[in-house]
C-alpha positions as a Python dict, from the first residue, in 0.01 Angstrom:
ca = {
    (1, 'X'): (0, 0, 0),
    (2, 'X'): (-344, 40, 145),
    (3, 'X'): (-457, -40, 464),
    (4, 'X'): (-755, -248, 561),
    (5, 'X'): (-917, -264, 909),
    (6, 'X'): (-1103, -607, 1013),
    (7, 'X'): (-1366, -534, 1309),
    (8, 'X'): (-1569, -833, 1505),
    (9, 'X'): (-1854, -655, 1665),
    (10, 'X'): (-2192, -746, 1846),
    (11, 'X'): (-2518, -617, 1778),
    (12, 'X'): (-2395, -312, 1675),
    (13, 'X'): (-2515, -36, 1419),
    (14, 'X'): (-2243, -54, 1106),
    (15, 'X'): (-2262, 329, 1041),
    (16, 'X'): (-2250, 417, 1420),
    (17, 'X'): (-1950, 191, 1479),
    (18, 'X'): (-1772, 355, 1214),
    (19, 'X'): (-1790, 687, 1362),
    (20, 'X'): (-1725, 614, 1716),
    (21, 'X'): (-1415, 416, 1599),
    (22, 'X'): (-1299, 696, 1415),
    (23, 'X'): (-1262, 484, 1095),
    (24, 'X'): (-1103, 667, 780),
    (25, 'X'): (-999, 351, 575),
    (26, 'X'): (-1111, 84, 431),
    (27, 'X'): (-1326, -169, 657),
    (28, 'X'): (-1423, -491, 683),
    (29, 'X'): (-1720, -498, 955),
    (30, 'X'): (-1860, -830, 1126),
    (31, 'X'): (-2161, -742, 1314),
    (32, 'X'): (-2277, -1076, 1463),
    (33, 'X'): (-2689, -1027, 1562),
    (34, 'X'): (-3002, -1148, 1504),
    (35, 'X'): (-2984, -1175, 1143),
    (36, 'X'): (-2774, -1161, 805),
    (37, 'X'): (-2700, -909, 566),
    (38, 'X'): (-2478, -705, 375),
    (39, 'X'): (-2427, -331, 317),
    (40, 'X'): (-2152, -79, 208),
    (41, 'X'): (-2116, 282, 289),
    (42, 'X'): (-1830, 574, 282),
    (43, 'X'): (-1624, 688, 633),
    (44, 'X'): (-1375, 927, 596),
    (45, 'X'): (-1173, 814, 314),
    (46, 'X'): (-1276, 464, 325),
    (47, 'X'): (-1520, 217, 242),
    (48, 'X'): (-1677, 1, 476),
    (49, 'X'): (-1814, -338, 440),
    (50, 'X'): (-2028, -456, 630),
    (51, 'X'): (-2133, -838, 700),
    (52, 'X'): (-2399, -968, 947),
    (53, 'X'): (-2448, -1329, 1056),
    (54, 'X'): (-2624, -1540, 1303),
    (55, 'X'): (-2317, -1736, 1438),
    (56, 'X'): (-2138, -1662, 1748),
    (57, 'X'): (-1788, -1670, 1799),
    (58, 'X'): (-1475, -1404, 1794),
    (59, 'X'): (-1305, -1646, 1597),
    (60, 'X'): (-1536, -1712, 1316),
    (61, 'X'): (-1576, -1332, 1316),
    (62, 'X'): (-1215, -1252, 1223),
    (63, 'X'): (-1205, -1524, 979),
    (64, 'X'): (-1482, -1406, 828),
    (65, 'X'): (-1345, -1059, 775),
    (66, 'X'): (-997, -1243, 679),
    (67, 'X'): (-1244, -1377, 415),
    (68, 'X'): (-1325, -1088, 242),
    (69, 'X'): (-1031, -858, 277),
    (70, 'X'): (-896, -670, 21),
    (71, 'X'): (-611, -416, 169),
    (72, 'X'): (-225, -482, 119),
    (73, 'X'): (-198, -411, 511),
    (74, 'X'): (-522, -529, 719),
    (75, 'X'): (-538, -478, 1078),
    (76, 'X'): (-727, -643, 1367),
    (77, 'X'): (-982, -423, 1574),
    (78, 'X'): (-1266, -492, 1781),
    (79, 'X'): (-1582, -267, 1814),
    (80, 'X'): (-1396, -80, 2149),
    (81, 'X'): (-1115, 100, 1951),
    (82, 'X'): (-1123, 425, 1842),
    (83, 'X'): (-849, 516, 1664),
    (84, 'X'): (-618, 813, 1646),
    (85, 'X'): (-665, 1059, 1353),
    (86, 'X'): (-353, 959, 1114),
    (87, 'X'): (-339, 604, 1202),
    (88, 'X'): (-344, 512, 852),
    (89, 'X'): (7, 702, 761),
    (90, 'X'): (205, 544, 1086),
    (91, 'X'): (25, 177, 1027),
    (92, 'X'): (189, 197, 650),
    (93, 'X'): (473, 381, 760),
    (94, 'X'): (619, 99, 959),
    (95, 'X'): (609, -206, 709),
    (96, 'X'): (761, 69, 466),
    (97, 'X'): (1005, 110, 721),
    (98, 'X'): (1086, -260, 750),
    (99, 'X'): (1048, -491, 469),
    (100, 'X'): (1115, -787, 651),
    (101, 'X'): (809, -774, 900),
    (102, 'X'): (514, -1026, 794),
    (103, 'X'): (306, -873, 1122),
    (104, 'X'): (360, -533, 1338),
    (105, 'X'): (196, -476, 1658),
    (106, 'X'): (132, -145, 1775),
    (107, 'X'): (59, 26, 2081),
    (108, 'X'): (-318, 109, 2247),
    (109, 'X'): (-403, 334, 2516),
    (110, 'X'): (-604, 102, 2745),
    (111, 'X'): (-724, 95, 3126),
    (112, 'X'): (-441, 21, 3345),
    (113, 'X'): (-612, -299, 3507),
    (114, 'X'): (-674, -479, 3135),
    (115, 'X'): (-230, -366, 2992),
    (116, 'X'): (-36, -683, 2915),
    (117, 'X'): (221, -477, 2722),
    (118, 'X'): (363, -133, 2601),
    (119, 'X'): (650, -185, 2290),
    (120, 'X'): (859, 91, 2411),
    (121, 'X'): (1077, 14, 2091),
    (122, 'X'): (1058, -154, 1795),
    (123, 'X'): (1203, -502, 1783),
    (124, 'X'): (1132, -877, 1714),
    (125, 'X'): (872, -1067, 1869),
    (126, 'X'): (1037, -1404, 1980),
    (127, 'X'): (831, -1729, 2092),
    (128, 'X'): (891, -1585, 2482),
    (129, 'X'): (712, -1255, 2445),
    (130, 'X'): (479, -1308, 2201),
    (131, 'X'): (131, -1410, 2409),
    (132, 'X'): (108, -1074, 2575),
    (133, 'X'): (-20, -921, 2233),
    (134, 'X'): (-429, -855, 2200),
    (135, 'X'): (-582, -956, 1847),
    (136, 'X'): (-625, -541, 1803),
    (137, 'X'): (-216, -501, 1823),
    (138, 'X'): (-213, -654, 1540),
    (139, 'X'): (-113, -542, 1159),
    (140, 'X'): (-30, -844, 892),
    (141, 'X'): (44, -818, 499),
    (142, 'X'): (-263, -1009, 398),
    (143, 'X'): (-70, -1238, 137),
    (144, 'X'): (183, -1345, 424),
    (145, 'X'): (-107, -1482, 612),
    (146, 'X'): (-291, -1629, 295),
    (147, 'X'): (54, -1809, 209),
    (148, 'X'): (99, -1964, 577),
    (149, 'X'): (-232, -2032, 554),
    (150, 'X'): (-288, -1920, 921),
    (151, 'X'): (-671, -1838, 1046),
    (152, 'X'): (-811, -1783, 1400),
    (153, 'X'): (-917, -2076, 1616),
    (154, 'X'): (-1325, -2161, 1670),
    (155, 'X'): (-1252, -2326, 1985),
    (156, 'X'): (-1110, -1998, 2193),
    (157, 'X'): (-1226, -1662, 2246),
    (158, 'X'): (-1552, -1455, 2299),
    (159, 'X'): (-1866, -1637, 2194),
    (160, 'X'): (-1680, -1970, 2178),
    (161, 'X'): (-1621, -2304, 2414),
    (162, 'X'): (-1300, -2217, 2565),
    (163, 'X'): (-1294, -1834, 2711),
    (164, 'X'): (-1047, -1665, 2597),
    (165, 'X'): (-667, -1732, 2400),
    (166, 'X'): (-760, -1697, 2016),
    (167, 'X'): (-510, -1413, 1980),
    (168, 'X'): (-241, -1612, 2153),
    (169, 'X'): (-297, -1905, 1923),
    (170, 'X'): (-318, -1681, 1627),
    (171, 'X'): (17, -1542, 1685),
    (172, 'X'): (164, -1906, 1789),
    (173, 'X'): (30, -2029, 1447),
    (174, 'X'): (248, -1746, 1286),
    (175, 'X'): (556, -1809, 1428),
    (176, 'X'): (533, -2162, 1364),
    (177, 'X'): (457, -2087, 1009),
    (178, 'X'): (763, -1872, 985),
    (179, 'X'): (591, -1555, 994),
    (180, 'X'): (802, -1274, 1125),
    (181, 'X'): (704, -1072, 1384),
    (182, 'X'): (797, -720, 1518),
    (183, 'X'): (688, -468, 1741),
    (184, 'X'): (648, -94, 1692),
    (185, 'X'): (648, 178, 1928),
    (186, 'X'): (356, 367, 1776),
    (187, 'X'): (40, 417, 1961),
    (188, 'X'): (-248, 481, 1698),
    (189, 'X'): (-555, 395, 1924),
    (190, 'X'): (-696, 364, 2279),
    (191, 'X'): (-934, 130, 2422),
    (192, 'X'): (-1294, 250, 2470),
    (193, 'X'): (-1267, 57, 2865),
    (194, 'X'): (-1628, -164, 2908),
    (195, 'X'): (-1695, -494, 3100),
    (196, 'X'): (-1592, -828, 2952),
    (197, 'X'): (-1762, -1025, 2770),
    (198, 'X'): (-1580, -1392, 2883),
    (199, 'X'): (-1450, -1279, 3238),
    (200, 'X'): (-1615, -1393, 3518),
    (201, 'X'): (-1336, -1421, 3801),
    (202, 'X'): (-1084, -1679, 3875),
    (203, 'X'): (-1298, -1951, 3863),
    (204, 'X'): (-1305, -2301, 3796),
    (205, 'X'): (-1365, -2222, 3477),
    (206, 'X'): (-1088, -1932, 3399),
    (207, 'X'): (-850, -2219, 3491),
    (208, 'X'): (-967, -2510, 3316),
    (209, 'X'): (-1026, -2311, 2990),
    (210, 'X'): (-669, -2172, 3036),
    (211, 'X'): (-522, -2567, 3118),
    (212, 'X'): (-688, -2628, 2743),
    (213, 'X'): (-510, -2331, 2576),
    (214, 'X'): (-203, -2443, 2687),
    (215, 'X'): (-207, -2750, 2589),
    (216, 'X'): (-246, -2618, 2254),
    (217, 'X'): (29, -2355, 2301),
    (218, 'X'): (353, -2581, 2462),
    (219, 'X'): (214, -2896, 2414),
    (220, 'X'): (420, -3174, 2646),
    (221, 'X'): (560, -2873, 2834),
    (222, 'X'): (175, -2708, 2936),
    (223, 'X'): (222, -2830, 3282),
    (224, 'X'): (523, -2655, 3340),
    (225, 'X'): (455, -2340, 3148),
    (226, 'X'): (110, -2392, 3377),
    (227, 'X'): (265, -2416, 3702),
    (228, 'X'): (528, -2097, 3628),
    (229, 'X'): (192, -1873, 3495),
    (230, 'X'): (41, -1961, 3857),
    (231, 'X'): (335, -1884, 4019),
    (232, 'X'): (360, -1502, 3878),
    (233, 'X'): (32, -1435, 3946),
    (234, 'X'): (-49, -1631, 4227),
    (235, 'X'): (-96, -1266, 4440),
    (236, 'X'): (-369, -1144, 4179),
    (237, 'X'): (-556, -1500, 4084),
    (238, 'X'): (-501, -1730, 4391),
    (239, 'X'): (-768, -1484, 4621),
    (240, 'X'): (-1079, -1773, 4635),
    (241, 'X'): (-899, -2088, 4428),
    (242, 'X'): (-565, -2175, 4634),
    (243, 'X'): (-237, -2239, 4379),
    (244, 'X'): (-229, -2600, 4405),
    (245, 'X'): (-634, -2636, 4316),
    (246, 'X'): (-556, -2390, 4050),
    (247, 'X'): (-297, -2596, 3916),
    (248, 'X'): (-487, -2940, 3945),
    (249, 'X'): (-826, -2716, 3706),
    (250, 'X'): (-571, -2618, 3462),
    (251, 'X'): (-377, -3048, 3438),
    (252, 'X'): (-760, -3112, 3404),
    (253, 'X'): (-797, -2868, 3089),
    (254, 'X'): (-476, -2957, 2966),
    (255, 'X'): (-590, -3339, 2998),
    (256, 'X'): (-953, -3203, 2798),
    (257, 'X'): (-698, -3049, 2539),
    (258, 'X'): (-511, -3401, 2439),
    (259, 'X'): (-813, -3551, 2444),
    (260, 'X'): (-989, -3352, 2188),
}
């Protein structure tokens, strides 16, 4: 098998990126900037390729690179990973290890204040634990995906209308499809921490965007899954917005969402 990585990047410099990410595989590289182009180069063992393109959006990024990937294995990264020297080996070692896995998610070092999840063991990835995963967890065999015919939203994510929720969407769209998912206990990478680019505080708008995302993830249920999110988190999001307010922004977004 060979493994592919598939980067979304901004204004970046493809040769630079591929050093500070510690790349040694083959690479598909979306640099989205002021222009287009195309150019390939050598890192480590790998070659990289290279797109740039006017548009904006995460999304359209990692379809992009979905486009034009080549590897047996590819996995999702983002221009803040660097990756652990002999990532390549444990990445192939666990779908060689289990067969039956369509995607793998692996473990990051990452700031303390930006962890949603550690995979202390490998195991499935149900329909209750799955949205804690980042798009960069994530390993796929690229035919699975090309036969479920999954791709990442336009609407959600970095560059996009809605803020933030691509990956959880992505991941949603997998399981639906009958993808199977699985978790491994591996940690091939950390998180280079910098400011982010969609979060501006609990705001109106954190809450409205999120109201829309859920709408697309539980459907007739997205006021209830709404209401339980607020309540778990009410002590770190409910400083400036009260609960109640919180929960009217995100019925409004999930109103937006069924009326799209």
């Amino acid at each position: 098998m060979r493994l592919e990585i598939l980067a979304a990047a901004v204004e970046k410099d493809g040769r630079e990126l591929a050093e500070s990410m510690n790349l040694a595989t083959d690479a598909v590289i979306v640099n989205q900037c002021g222009g287009y182009g195309y150019e390939e180069f050598s890192a480590g063992d790998g070659r990289i390729r290279l797109f740039s393109m006017k548009e904006r959006g995460v999304g359209l990024s990692r379809n992009t690179a979905l486009l034009h990937a080549r590897g047996d294995i590819v996995l999702f990264s983002d221009e803040d990973i660097r990756f652990y020297d002999g990532y390549e080996e444990k990445v192939l070692d666990a779908f060689s290890g289990n067969p039956d896995a369509d995607l793998i998610t692996f473990n990051f070092r990452v700031d303390p204040r930006r962890a949603t999840y550690y995979n202390r063991e490998s195991r499935p990835i149900r329909w209750y634990n799955y949205g804690r995963y980042p798009t960069y967890s994530v390993a796929a065999r690229l035919d699975a995906l090309r036969k479920a015919n999954v791709s990442f939203s336009l609407l959600f994510g970095g560059g996009a209308k809605y803020s933030n929720g691509e990956d959880s969407l992505f991941l949603h769209d997998c399981l639906k499809a009958g993808l199977r998912l699985y978790a491994s206990a591996q940690e091939i990478g950390q998180e280079i921490y910098r400011e982010s680019t969609w979060f501006k505080g609990y705001n109106e708008k954190f809450f409205t965007d999120r109201g829309v995302l859920y709408h697309y993830l539980y459907g007739r249920l997205a006021a209830l899954f709404s209401l339980r999110f607020l309540l778990a988190k009410r002590g770190e999001m409910c400083g400036e917005i009260p609960l109640w307010t919180a929960y009217g922004l995100m019925r409004r977004g999930i109103r937006q969402g069924r009326l799209r």
